[in-house]
mmCIF file with all atom_site columns, C-alpha atoms in Angstrom:
data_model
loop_
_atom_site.group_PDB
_atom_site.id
_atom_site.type_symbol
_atom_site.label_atom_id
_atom_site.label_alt_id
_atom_site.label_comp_id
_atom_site.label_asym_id
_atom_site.label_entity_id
_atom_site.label_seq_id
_atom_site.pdbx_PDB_ins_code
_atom_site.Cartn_x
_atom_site.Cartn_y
_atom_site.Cartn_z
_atom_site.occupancy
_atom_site.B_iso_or_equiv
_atom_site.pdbx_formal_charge
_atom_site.auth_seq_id
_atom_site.auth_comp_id
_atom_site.auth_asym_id
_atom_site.auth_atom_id
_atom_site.pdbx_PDB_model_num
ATOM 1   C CA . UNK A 1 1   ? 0.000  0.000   0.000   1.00 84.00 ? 6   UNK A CA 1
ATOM 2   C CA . UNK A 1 2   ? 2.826  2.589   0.547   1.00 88.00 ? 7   UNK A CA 1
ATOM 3   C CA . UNK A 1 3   ? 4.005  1.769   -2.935  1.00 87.00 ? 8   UNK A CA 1
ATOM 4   C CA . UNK A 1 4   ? 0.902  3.216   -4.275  1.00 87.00 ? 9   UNK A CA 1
ATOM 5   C CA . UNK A 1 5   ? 1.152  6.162   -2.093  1.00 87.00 ? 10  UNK A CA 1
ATOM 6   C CA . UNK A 1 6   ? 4.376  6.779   -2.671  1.00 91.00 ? 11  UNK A CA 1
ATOM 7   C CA . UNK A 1 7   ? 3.881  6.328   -6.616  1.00 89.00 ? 12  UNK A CA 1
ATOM 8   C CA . UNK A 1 8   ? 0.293  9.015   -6.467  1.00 91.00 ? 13  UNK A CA 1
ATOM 9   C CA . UNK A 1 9   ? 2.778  11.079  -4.453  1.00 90.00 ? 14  UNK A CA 1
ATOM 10  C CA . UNK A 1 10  ? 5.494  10.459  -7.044  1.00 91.00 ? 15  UNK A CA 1
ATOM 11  C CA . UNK A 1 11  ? 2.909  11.216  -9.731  1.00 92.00 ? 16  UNK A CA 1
ATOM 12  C CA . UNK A 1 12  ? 1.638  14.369  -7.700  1.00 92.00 ? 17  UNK A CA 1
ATOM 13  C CA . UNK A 1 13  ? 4.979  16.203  -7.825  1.00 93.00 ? 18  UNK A CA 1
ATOM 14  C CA . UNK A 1 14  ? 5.913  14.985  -11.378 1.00 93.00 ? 19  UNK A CA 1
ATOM 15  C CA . UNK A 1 15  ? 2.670  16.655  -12.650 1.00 93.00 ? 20  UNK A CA 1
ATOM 16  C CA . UNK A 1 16  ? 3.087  19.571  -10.145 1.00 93.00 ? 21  UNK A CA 1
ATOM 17  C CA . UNK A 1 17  ? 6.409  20.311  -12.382 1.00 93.00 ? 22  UNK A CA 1
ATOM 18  C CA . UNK A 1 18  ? 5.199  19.277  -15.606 1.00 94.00 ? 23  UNK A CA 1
ATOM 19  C CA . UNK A 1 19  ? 2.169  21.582  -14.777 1.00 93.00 ? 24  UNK A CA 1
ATOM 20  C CA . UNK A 1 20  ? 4.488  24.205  -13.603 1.00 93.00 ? 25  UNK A CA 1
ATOM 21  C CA . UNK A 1 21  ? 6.990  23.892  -16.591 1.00 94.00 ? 26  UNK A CA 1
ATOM 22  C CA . UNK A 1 22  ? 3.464  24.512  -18.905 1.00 95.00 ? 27  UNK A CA 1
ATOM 23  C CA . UNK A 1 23  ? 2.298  27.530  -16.902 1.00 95.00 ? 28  UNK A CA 1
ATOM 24  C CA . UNK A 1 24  ? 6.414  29.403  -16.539 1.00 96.00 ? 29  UNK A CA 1
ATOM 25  C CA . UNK A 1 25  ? 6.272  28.199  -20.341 1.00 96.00 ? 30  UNK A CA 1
ATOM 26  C CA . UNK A 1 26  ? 3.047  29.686  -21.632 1.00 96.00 ? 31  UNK A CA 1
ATOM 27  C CA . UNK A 1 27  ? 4.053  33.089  -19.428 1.00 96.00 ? 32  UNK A CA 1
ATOM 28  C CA . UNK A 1 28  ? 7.269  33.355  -20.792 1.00 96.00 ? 33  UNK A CA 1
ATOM 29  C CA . UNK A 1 29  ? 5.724  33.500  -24.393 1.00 96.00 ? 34  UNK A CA 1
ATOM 30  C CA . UNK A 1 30  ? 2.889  36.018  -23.890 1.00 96.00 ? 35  UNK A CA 1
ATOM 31  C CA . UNK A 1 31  ? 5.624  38.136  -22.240 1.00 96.00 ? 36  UNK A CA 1
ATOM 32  C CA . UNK A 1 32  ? 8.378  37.738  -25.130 1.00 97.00 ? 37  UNK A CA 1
ATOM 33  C CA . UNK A 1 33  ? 5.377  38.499  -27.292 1.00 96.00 ? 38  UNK A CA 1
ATOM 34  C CA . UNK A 1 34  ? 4.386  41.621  -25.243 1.00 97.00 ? 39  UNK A CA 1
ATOM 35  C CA . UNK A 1 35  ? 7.912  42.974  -25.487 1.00 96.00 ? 40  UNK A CA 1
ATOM 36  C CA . UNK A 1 36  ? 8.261  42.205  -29.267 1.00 96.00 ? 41  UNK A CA 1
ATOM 37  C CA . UNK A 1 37  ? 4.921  44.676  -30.164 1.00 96.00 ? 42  UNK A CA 1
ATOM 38  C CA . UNK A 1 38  ? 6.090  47.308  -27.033 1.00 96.00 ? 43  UNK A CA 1
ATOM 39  C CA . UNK A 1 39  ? 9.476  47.048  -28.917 1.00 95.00 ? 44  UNK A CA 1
ATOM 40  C CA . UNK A 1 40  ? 7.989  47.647  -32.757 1.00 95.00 ? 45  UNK A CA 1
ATOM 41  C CA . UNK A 1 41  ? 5.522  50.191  -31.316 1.00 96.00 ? 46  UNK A CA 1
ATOM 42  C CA . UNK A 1 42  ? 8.806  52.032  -29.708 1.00 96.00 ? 47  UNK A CA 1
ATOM 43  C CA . UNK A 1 43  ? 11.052 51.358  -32.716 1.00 96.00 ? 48  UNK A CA 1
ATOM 44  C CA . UNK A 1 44  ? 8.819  53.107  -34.641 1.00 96.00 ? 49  UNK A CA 1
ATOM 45  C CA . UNK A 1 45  ? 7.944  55.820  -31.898 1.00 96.00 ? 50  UNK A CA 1
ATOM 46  C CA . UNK A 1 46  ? 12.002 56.925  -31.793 1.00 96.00 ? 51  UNK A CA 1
ATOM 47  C CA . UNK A 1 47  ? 11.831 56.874  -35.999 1.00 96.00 ? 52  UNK A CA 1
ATOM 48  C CA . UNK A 1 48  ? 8.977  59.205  -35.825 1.00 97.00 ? 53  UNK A CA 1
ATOM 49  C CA . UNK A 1 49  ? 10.682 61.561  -33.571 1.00 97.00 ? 54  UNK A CA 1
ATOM 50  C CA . UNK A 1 50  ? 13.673 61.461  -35.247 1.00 97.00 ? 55  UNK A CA 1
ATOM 51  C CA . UNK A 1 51  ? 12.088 62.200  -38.255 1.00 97.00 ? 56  UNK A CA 1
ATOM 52  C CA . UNK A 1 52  ? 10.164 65.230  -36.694 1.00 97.00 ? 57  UNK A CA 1
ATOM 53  C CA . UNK A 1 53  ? 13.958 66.667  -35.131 1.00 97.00 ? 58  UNK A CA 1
ATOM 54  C CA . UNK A 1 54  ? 14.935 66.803  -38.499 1.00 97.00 ? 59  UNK A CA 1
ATOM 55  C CA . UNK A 1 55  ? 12.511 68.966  -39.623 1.00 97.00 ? 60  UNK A CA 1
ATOM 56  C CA . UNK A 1 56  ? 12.195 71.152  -36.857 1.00 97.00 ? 61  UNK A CA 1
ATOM 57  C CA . UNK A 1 57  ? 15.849 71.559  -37.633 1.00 97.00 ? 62  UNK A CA 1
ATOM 58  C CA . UNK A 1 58  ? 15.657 72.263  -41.399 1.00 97.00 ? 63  UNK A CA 1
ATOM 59  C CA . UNK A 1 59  ? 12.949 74.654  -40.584 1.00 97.00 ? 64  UNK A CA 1
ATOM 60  C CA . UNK A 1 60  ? 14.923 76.405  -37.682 1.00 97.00 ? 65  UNK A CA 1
ATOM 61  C CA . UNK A 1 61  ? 17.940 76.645  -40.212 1.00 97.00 ? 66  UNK A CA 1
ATOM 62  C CA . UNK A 1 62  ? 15.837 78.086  -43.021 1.00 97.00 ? 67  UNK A CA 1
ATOM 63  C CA . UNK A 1 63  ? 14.272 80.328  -40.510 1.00 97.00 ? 68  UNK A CA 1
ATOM 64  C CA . UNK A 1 64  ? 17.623 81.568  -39.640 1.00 96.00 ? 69  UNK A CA 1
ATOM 65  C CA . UNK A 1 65  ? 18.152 81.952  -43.471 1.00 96.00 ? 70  UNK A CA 1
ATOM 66  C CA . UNK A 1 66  ? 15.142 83.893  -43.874 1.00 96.00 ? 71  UNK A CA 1
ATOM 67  C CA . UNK A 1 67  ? 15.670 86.390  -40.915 1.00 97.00 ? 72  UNK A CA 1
ATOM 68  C CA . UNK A 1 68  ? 19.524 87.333  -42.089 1.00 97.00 ? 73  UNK A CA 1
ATOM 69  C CA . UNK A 1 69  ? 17.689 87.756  -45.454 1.00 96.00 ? 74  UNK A CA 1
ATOM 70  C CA . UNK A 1 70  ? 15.123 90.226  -44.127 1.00 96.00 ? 75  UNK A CA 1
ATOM 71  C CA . UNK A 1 71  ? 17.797 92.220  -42.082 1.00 97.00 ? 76  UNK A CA 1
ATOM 72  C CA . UNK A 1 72  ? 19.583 92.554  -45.126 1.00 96.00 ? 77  UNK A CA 1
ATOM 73  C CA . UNK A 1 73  ? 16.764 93.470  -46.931 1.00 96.00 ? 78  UNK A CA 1
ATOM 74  C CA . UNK A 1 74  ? 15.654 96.268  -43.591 1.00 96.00 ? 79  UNK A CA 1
ATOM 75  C CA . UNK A 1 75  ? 18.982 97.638  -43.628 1.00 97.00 ? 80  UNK A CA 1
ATOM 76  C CA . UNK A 1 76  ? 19.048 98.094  -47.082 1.00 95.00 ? 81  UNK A CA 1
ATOM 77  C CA . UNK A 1 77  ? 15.282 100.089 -46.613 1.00 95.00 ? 82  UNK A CA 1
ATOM 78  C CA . UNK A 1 78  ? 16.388 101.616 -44.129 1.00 96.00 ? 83  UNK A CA 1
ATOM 79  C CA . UNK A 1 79  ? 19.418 103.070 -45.905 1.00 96.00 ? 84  UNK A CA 1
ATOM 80  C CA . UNK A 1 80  ? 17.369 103.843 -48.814 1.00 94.00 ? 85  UNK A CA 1
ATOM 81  C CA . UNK A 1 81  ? 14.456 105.772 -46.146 1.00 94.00 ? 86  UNK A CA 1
ATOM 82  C CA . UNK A 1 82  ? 18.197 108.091 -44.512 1.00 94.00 ? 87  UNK A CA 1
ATOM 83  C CA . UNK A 1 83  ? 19.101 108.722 -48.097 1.00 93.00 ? 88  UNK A CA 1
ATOM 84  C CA . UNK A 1 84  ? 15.300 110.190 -48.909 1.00 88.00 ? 89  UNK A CA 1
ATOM 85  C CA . UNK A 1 85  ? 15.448 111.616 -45.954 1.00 88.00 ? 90  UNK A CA 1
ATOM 86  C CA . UNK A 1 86  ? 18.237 113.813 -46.645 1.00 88.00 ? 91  UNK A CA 1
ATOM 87  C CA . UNK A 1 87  ? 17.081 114.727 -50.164 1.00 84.00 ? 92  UNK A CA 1
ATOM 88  C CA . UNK A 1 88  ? 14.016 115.765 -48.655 1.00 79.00 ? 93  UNK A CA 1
ATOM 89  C CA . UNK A 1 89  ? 16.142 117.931 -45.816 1.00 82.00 ? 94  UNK A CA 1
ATOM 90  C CA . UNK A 1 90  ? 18.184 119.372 -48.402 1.00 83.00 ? 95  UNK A CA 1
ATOM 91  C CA . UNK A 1 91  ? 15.467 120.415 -50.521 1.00 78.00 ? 96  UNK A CA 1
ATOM 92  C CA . UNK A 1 92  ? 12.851 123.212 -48.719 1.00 76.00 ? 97  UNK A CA 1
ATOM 93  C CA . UNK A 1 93  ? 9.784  121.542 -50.481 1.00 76.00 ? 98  UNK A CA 1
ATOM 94  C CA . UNK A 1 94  ? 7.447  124.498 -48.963 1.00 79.00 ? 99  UNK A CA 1
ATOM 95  C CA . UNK A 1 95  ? 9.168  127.196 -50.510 1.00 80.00 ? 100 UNK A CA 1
ATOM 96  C CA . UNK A 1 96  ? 9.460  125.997 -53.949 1.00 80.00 ? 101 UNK A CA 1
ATOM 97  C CA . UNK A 1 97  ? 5.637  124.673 -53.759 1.00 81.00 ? 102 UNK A CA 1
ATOM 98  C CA . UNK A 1 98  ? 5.079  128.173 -52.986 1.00 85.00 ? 103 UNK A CA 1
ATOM 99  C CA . UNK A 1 99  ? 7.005  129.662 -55.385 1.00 86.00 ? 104 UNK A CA 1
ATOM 100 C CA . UNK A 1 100 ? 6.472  127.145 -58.057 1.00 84.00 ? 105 UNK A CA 1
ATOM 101 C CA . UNK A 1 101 ? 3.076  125.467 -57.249 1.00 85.00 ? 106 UNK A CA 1
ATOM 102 C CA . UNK A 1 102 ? 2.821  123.182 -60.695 1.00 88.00 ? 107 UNK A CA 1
ATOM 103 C CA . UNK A 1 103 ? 5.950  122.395 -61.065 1.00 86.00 ? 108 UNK A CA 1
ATOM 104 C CA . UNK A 1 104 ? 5.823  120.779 -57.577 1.00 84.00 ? 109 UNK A CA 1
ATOM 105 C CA . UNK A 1 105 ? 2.483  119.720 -58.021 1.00 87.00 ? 110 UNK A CA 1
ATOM 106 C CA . UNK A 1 106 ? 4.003  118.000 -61.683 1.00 89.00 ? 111 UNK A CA 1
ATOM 107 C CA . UNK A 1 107 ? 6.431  115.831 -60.327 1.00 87.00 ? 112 UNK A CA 1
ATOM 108 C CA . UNK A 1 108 ? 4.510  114.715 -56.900 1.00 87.00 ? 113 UNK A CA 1
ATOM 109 C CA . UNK A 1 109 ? 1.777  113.950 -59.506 1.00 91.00 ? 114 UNK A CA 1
ATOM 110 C CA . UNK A 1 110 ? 4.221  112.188 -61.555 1.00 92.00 ? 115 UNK A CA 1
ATOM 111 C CA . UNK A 1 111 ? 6.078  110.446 -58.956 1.00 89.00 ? 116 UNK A CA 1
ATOM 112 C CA . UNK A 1 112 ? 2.325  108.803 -57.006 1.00 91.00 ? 117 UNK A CA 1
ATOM 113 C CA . UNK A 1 113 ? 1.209  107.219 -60.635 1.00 90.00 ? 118 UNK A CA 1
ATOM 114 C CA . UNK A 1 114 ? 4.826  105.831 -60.643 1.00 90.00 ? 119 UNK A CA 1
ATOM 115 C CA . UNK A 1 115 ? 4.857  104.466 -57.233 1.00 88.00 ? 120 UNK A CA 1
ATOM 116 C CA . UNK A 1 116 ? 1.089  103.234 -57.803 1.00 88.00 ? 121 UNK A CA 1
ATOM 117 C CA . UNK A 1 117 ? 2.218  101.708 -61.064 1.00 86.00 ? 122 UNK A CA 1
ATOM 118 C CA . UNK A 1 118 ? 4.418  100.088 -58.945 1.00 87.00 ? 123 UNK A CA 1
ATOM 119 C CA . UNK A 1 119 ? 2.447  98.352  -56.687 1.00 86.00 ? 124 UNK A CA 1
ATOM 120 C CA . UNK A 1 120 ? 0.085  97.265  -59.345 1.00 84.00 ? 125 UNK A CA 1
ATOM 121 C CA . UNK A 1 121 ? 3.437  95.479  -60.527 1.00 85.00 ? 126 UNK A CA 1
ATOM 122 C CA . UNK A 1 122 ? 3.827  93.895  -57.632 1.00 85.00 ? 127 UNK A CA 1
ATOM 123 C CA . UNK A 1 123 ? 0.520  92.713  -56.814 1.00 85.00 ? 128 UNK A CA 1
ATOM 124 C CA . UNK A 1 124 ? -0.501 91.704  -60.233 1.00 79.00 ? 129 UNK A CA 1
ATOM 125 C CA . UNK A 1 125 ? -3.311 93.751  -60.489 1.00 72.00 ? 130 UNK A CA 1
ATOM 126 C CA . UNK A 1 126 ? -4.105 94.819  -63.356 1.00 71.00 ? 131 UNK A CA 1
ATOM 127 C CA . UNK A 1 127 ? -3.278 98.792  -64.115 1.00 63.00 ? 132 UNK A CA 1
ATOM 128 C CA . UNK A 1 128 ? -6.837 100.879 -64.018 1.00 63.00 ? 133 UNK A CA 1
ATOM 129 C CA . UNK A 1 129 ? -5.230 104.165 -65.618 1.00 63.00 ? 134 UNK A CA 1
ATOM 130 C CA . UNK A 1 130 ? -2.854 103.174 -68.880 1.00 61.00 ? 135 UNK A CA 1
ATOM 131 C CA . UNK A 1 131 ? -0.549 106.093 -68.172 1.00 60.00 ? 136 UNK A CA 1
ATOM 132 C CA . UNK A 1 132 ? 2.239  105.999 -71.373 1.00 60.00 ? 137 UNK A CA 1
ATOM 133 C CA . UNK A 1 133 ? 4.102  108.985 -69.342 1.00 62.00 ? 138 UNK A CA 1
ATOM 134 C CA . UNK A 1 134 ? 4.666  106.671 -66.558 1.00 54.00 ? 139 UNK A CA 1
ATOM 135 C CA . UNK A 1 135 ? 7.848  104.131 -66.449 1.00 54.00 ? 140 UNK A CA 1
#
């Protein structure tokens, strides 16, 4: 009789392992399996942000660019706004339009169809007043 205690406890333990081997077996998997997709999913997280860092830098460098572009261009206005500046110091607009009202009146005539012409030009609109004295 102890035999076949000793062999249902023998049988007991052997299927407590083989049972345990099944269940530590079966974990392991779903885990490795877990991992794999949590390691695609962050793969492909990191690529994406990688991606968007390089853009962000492209577009910070061509922002950069595009600022030292418009200084140049400011500086350049502003050079060109001190240089009418001083014409218009130099010259005493009221007392010539006093003393010669259409000749004044001429040329600031003249020069607002230019400067309109101008930004017709740039706007691509299309000119209202065909104005052959204007260049």
């Amino acid at each position: 009789m102890i035999k076949v205690y000793i062999l249902i406890v023998v049988i007991g333990l052997v299927s407590g392992v083989i049972y345990g081997a099944y269940f530590y077996y079966n974990d392991t998997q779903n885990r490795i399996r877990i991992l794999t997709e949590n390691s695609a999913q962050l793969e492909i997280a990191a690529q994406t942000q990688k991606n968007t860092i390089d853009t962000l830098v492209q577009d910070a460098e061509q922002n950069a660019e595009l600022a030292k572009e418009l200084n140049t261009r400011l500086e350049a206005a502003n050079n060109y706004k001190n240089e009418l500046i001083g014409k218009l110091r130099k010259h005493d607009l009221s007392r010539l339009s006093q003393q010669k009202p259409l000749l004044v009146e001429g040329k600031i005539n003249h020069a607002t169809k230019k400067l309109l012409t101008e930004f017709e030009k740039i706007t691509g609109a299309v000119p209202v007043i065909a104005d052959p004295t204007v260049k």
